[in-house]
PDB file of C-alpha atoms in Angstrom:
ATOM      1  CA  MET A   1     -21.074  24.837 -53.549  1.00  0.00           C
ATOM      2  CA  LYS A   2     -21.691  21.450 -55.019  1.00  0.00           C
ATOM      3  CA  LEU A   3     -20.911  18.566 -52.743  1.00  0.00           C
ATOM      4  CA  THR A   4     -21.165  14.866 -53.008  1.00  0.00           C
ATOM      5  CA  TYR A   5     -21.735  12.538 -50.089  1.00  0.00           C
ATOM      6  CA  ARG A   6     -21.747   8.774 -50.600  1.00  0.00           C
ATOM      7  CA  GLY A   7     -22.924   9.290 -54.345  1.00  0.00           C
ATOM      8  CA  VAL A   8     -25.583  11.883 -53.458  1.00  0.00           C
ATOM      9  CA  GLU A   9     -24.949  15.348 -54.946  1.00  0.00           C
ATOM     10  CA  TYR A  10     -26.414  18.452 -53.271  1.00  0.00           C
ATOM     11  CA  ASP A  11     -25.850  22.077 -53.329  1.00  0.00           C
ATOM     12  CA  TYR A  12     -24.719  23.452 -49.946  1.00  0.00           C
ATOM     13  CA  ASN A  13     -25.010  27.176 -49.276  1.00  0.00           C
ATOM     14  CA  PRO A  14     -23.660  27.986 -45.816  1.00  0.00           C
ATOM     15  CA  PRO A  15     -25.338  30.745 -44.017  1.00  0.00           C
ATOM     16  CA  VAL A  16     -23.895  34.154 -44.438  1.00  0.00           C
ATOM     17  CA  LEU A  17     -23.257  36.054 -41.238  1.00  0.00           C
ATOM     18  CA  GLU A  18     -23.325  39.826 -41.225  1.00  0.00           C
ATOM     19  CA  VAL A  19     -19.780  40.867 -39.950  1.00  0.00           C
ATOM     20  CA  THR A  20     -19.066  44.388 -38.850  1.00  0.00           C
ATOM     21  CA  PRO A  21     -15.546  45.679 -38.491  1.00  0.00           C
ATOM     22  CA  SER A  22     -14.530  47.213 -35.203  1.00  0.00           C
ATOM     23  CA  ASN A  23     -12.703  50.480 -34.541  1.00  0.00           C
ATOM     24  CA  ALA A  24      -9.768  48.534 -32.714  1.00  0.00           C
ATOM     25  CA  SER A  25      -6.926  47.446 -35.023  1.00  0.00           C
ATOM     26  CA  THR A  26      -4.741  44.627 -33.949  1.00  0.00           C
ATOM     27  CA  GLN A  27      -1.340  43.433 -34.949  1.00  0.00           C
ATOM     28  CA  TYR A  28      -0.459  39.713 -35.357  1.00  0.00           C
ATOM     29  CA  ARG A  29       3.043  38.587 -36.307  1.00  0.00           C
ATOM     30  CA  GLY A  30       3.775  41.953 -37.688  1.00  0.00           C
ATOM     31  CA  GLN A  31       0.745  42.399 -39.879  1.00  0.00           C
ATOM     32  CA  GLN A  32      -2.043  44.712 -39.128  1.00  0.00           C
ATOM     33  CA  SER A  33      -5.552  43.523 -38.966  1.00  0.00           C
ATOM     34  CA  GLN A  34      -8.872  44.765 -37.975  1.00  0.00           C
ATOM     35  CA  TYR A  35     -11.009  42.911 -35.458  1.00  0.00           C
ATOM     36  CA  LYS A  36     -14.454  41.839 -36.914  1.00  0.00           C
ATOM     37  CA  TYR A  37     -17.486  40.705 -35.001  1.00  0.00           C
ATOM     38  CA  VAL A  38     -20.816  39.256 -35.949  1.00  0.00           C
ATOM     39  CA  ARG A  39     -23.634  41.604 -35.755  1.00  0.00           C
ATOM     40  CA  HIS A  40     -26.180  40.535 -33.092  1.00  0.00           C
ATOM     41  CA  VAL A  41     -29.706  39.902 -34.521  1.00  0.00           C
ATOM     42  CA  PRO A  42     -32.359  40.468 -31.915  1.00  0.00           C
ATOM     43  CA  ILE A  43     -34.553  37.261 -31.235  1.00  0.00           C
ATOM     44  CA  PRO A  44     -38.181  38.126 -30.830  1.00  0.00           C
ATOM     45  CA  GLN A  45     -39.536  37.000 -27.573  1.00  0.00           C
ATOM     46  CA  PRO A  46     -42.990  35.671 -26.971  1.00  0.00           C
ATOM     47  CA  ALA A  47     -45.483  38.023 -25.534  1.00  0.00           C
ATOM     48  CA  GLU A  48     -47.173  36.309 -22.618  1.00  0.00           C
ATOM     49  CA  ARG A  49     -49.561  37.046 -19.633  1.00  0.00           C
ATOM     50  CA  LEU A  50     -48.064  35.423 -16.520  1.00  0.00           C
ATOM     51  CA  SER A  51     -48.682  35.565 -12.729  1.00  0.00           C
ATOM     52  CA  TYR A  52     -46.236  35.041  -9.982  1.00  0.00           C
ATOM     53  CA  ARG A  53     -47.493  34.641  -6.437  1.00  0.00           C
ATOM     54  CA  GLY A  54     -50.869  36.437  -7.373  1.00  0.00           C
ATOM     55  CA  SER A  55     -49.056  39.415  -9.094  1.00  0.00           C
ATOM     56  CA  ALA A  56     -49.782  39.563 -12.781  1.00  0.00           C
ATOM     57  CA  TYR A  57     -47.355  40.740 -15.409  1.00  0.00           C
ATOM     58  CA  GLN A  58     -46.796  40.607 -19.142  1.00  0.00           C
ATOM     59  CA  THR A  59     -43.817  40.072 -21.244  1.00  0.00           C
ATOM     60  CA  THR A  60     -43.302  42.032 -24.437  1.00  0.00           C
ATOM     61  CA  ARG A  61     -41.720  41.024 -27.862  1.00  0.00           C
ATOM     62  CA  THR A  62     -38.619  43.039 -26.984  1.00  0.00           C
ATOM     63  CA  GLY A  63     -38.187  41.021 -23.609  1.00  0.00           C
ATOM     64  CA  GLU A  64     -39.307  43.735 -21.293  1.00  0.00           C
ATOM     65  CA  ILE A  65     -41.697  43.125 -18.420  1.00  0.00           C
ATOM     66  CA  GLN A  66     -44.756  45.139 -17.783  1.00  0.00           C
ATOM     67  CA  GLN A  67     -46.701  45.137 -14.413  1.00  0.00           C
ATOM     68  CA  LEU A  68     -50.365  44.538 -14.957  1.00  0.00           C
ATOM     69  CA  GLY A  69     -53.118  46.085 -12.785  1.00  0.00           C
ATOM     70  CA  ASN A  70     -55.009  43.999 -10.103  1.00  0.00           C
ATOM     71  CA  ASP A  71     -58.071  43.786 -12.276  1.00  0.00           C
ATOM     72  CA  THR A  72     -56.393  41.328 -14.698  1.00  0.00           C
ATOM     73  CA  ALA A  73     -54.614  39.323 -11.894  1.00  0.00           C
ATOM     74  CA  THR A  74     -55.688  35.747 -11.455  1.00  0.00           C
ATOM     75  CA  PRO A  75     -57.606  34.926  -8.233  1.00  0.00           C
ATOM     76  CA  ASN A  76     -55.446  34.088  -5.304  1.00  0.00           C
ATOM     77  CA  THR A  77     -55.518  30.313  -4.728  1.00  0.00           C
ATOM     78  CA  TRP A  78     -55.069  30.763  -0.926  1.00  0.00           C
ATOM     79  CA  THR A  79     -58.305  32.667  -0.692  1.00  0.00           C
ATOM     80  CA  THR A  80     -60.142  29.958  -2.731  1.00  0.00           C
ATOM     81  CA  LEU A  81     -58.679  27.201  -0.634  1.00  0.00           C
ATOM     82  CA  GLY A  82     -59.174  29.044   2.680  1.00  0.00           C
ATOM     83  CA  GLY A  83     -61.770  26.761   4.212  1.00  0.00           C
ATOM     84  CA  LYS A  84     -59.825  23.634   3.355  1.00  0.00           C
ATOM     85  CA  LEU A  85     -56.490  25.072   4.647  1.00  0.00           C
ATOM     86  CA  THR A  86     -58.004  26.040   8.090  1.00  0.00           C
ATOM     87  CA  GLY A  87     -59.333  22.511   8.666  1.00  0.00           C
ATOM     88  CA  HIS A  88     -63.061  23.031   8.367  1.00  0.00           C
ATOM     89  CA  SER A  89     -63.599  20.294   5.758  1.00  0.00           C
ATOM     90  CA  SER A  90     -65.214  17.002   6.720  1.00  0.00           C
ATOM     91  CA  ALA A  91     -62.132  15.109   5.588  1.00  0.00           C
ATOM     92  CA  SER A  92     -59.888  17.136   7.967  1.00  0.00           C
ATOM     93  CA  ARG A  93     -62.369  16.523  10.862  1.00  0.00           C
ATOM     94  CA  ALA A  94     -62.350  12.841  10.183  1.00  0.00           C
ATOM     95  CA  ARG A  95     -58.557  12.832   9.996  1.00  0.00           C
ATOM     96  CA  ARG A  96     -58.281  14.616  13.231  1.00  0.00           C
ATOM     97  CA  ALA A  97     -60.660  12.288  14.938  1.00  0.00           C
ATOM     98  CA  LEU A  98     -58.733   9.325  13.750  1.00  0.00           C
ATOM     99  CA  LEU A  99     -55.406  10.814  15.025  1.00  0.00           C
ATOM    100  CA  GLU A 100     -56.927  11.512  18.457  1.00  0.00           C
ATOM    101  CA  GLU A 101     -58.233   7.961  18.689  1.00  0.00           C
ATOM    102  CA  SER A 102     -54.961   6.416  17.567  1.00  0.00           C
ATOM    103  CA  THR A 103     -53.121   8.679  20.045  1.00  0.00           C
ATOM    104  CA  ALA A 104     -55.297   7.621  22.991  1.00  0.00           C
ATOM    105  CA  LEU A 105     -54.857   3.949  22.083  1.00  0.00           C
ATOM    106  CA  HIS A 106     -51.049   4.344  21.747  1.00  0.00           C
ATOM    107  CA  GLN A 107     -50.990   5.956  25.257  1.00  0.00           C
ATOM    108  CA  GLN A 108     -53.082   3.015  26.655  1.00  0.00           C
ATOM    109  CA  ASN A 109     -50.692   0.399  25.099  1.00  0.00           C
ATOM    110  CA  ILE A 110     -47.774   2.176  26.589  1.00  0.00           C
ATOM    111  CA  ALA A 111     -49.355   2.262  30.040  1.00  0.00           C
ATOM    112  CA  ARG A 112     -50.239  -1.422  29.848  1.00  0.00           C
ATOM    113  CA  SER A 113     -46.765  -2.411  28.799  1.00  0.00           C
ATOM    114  CA  LEU A 114     -45.254  -0.396  31.526  1.00  0.00           C
ATOM    115  CA  GLN A 115     -47.608  -1.906  34.139  1.00  0.00           C
ATOM    116  CA  HIS A 116     -46.655  -5.388  32.881  1.00  0.00           C
ATOM    117  CA  ARG A 117     -42.930  -4.467  33.205  1.00  0.00           C
ATOM    118  CA  MET A 118     -43.654  -3.186  36.843  1.00  0.00           C
ATOM    119  CA  GLU A 119     -45.272  -6.487  37.816  1.00  0.00           C
ATOM    120  CA  VAL A 120     -42.405  -8.565  36.363  1.00  0.00           C
ATOM    121  CA  ALA A 121     -39.837  -6.318  38.338  1.00  0.00           C
ATOM    122  CA  LYS A 122     -41.777  -6.741  41.504  1.00  0.00           C
ATOM    123  CA  GLN A 123     -41.874 -10.611  41.083  1.00  0.00           C
ATOM    124  CA  ARG A 124     -38.163 -10.676  40.518  1.00  0.00           C
ATOM    125  CA  GLY A 125     -37.508  -8.274  43.367  1.00  0.00           C
ATOM    126  CA  ASN A 126     -35.493  -5.842  41.146  1.00  0.00           C
ATOM    127  CA  GLN A 127     -35.965  -2.553  43.224  1.00  0.00           C
ATOM    128  CA  ALA A 128     -33.670  -0.546  40.900  1.00  0.00           C
ATOM    129  CA  LEU A 129     -35.731  -1.374  37.748  1.00  0.00           C
ATOM    130  CA  LEU A 130     -38.918  -0.774  39.589  1.00  0.00           C
ATOM    131  CA  GLU A 131     -37.837   2.777  40.533  1.00  0.00           C
ATOM    132  CA  GLN A 132     -36.912   3.398  37.050  1.00  0.00           C
ATOM    133  CA  LEU A 133     -40.203   2.209  35.692  1.00  0.00           C
ATOM    134  CA  GLU A 134     -42.157   4.273  38.277  1.00  0.00           C
ATOM    135  CA  SER A 135     -40.111   7.342  37.122  1.00  0.00           C
ATOM    136  CA  GLU A 136     -40.989   6.568  33.545  1.00  0.00           C
ATOM    137  CA  MET A 137     -44.711   6.267  34.502  1.00  0.00           C
ATOM    138  CA  ARG A 138     -44.796   9.671  36.143  1.00  0.00           C
ATOM    139  CA  GLN A 139     -43.061  11.261  33.087  1.00  0.00           C
ATOM    140  CA  SER A 140     -45.616   9.679  30.690  1.00  0.00           C
ATOM    141  CA  VAL A 141     -48.666  10.930  32.690  1.00  0.00           C
TER     142      VAL A 141
END
């Protein structure tokens, strides 16, 4: 089919779909007709070797899945990172030491602040506040 668009002529050949008539006949406004549908063309799938949670499998060109043996499976990342995950690395030891040091410093700051608040409560003679602060000190220790 020859077409022209903005002065440019070109041949347009629309793709032809393969149509298959069905066994079911229908009637529309009194006219008999036969239902036709487009034949499905299988699309080839890529064949890949994949791994999911350490289990190796392979896809085929038809889209099927084949389980592969353990000999072709990729090594488990959890076993290779075992030492790092259990906390035996030097970085995790340094991180743990820093965390313990900051926790101790935080506890000291809380105790110092509580002690100062108790001294102020004694100076003002506020016995109810003093009892609350003593209760808080017992809970924090």
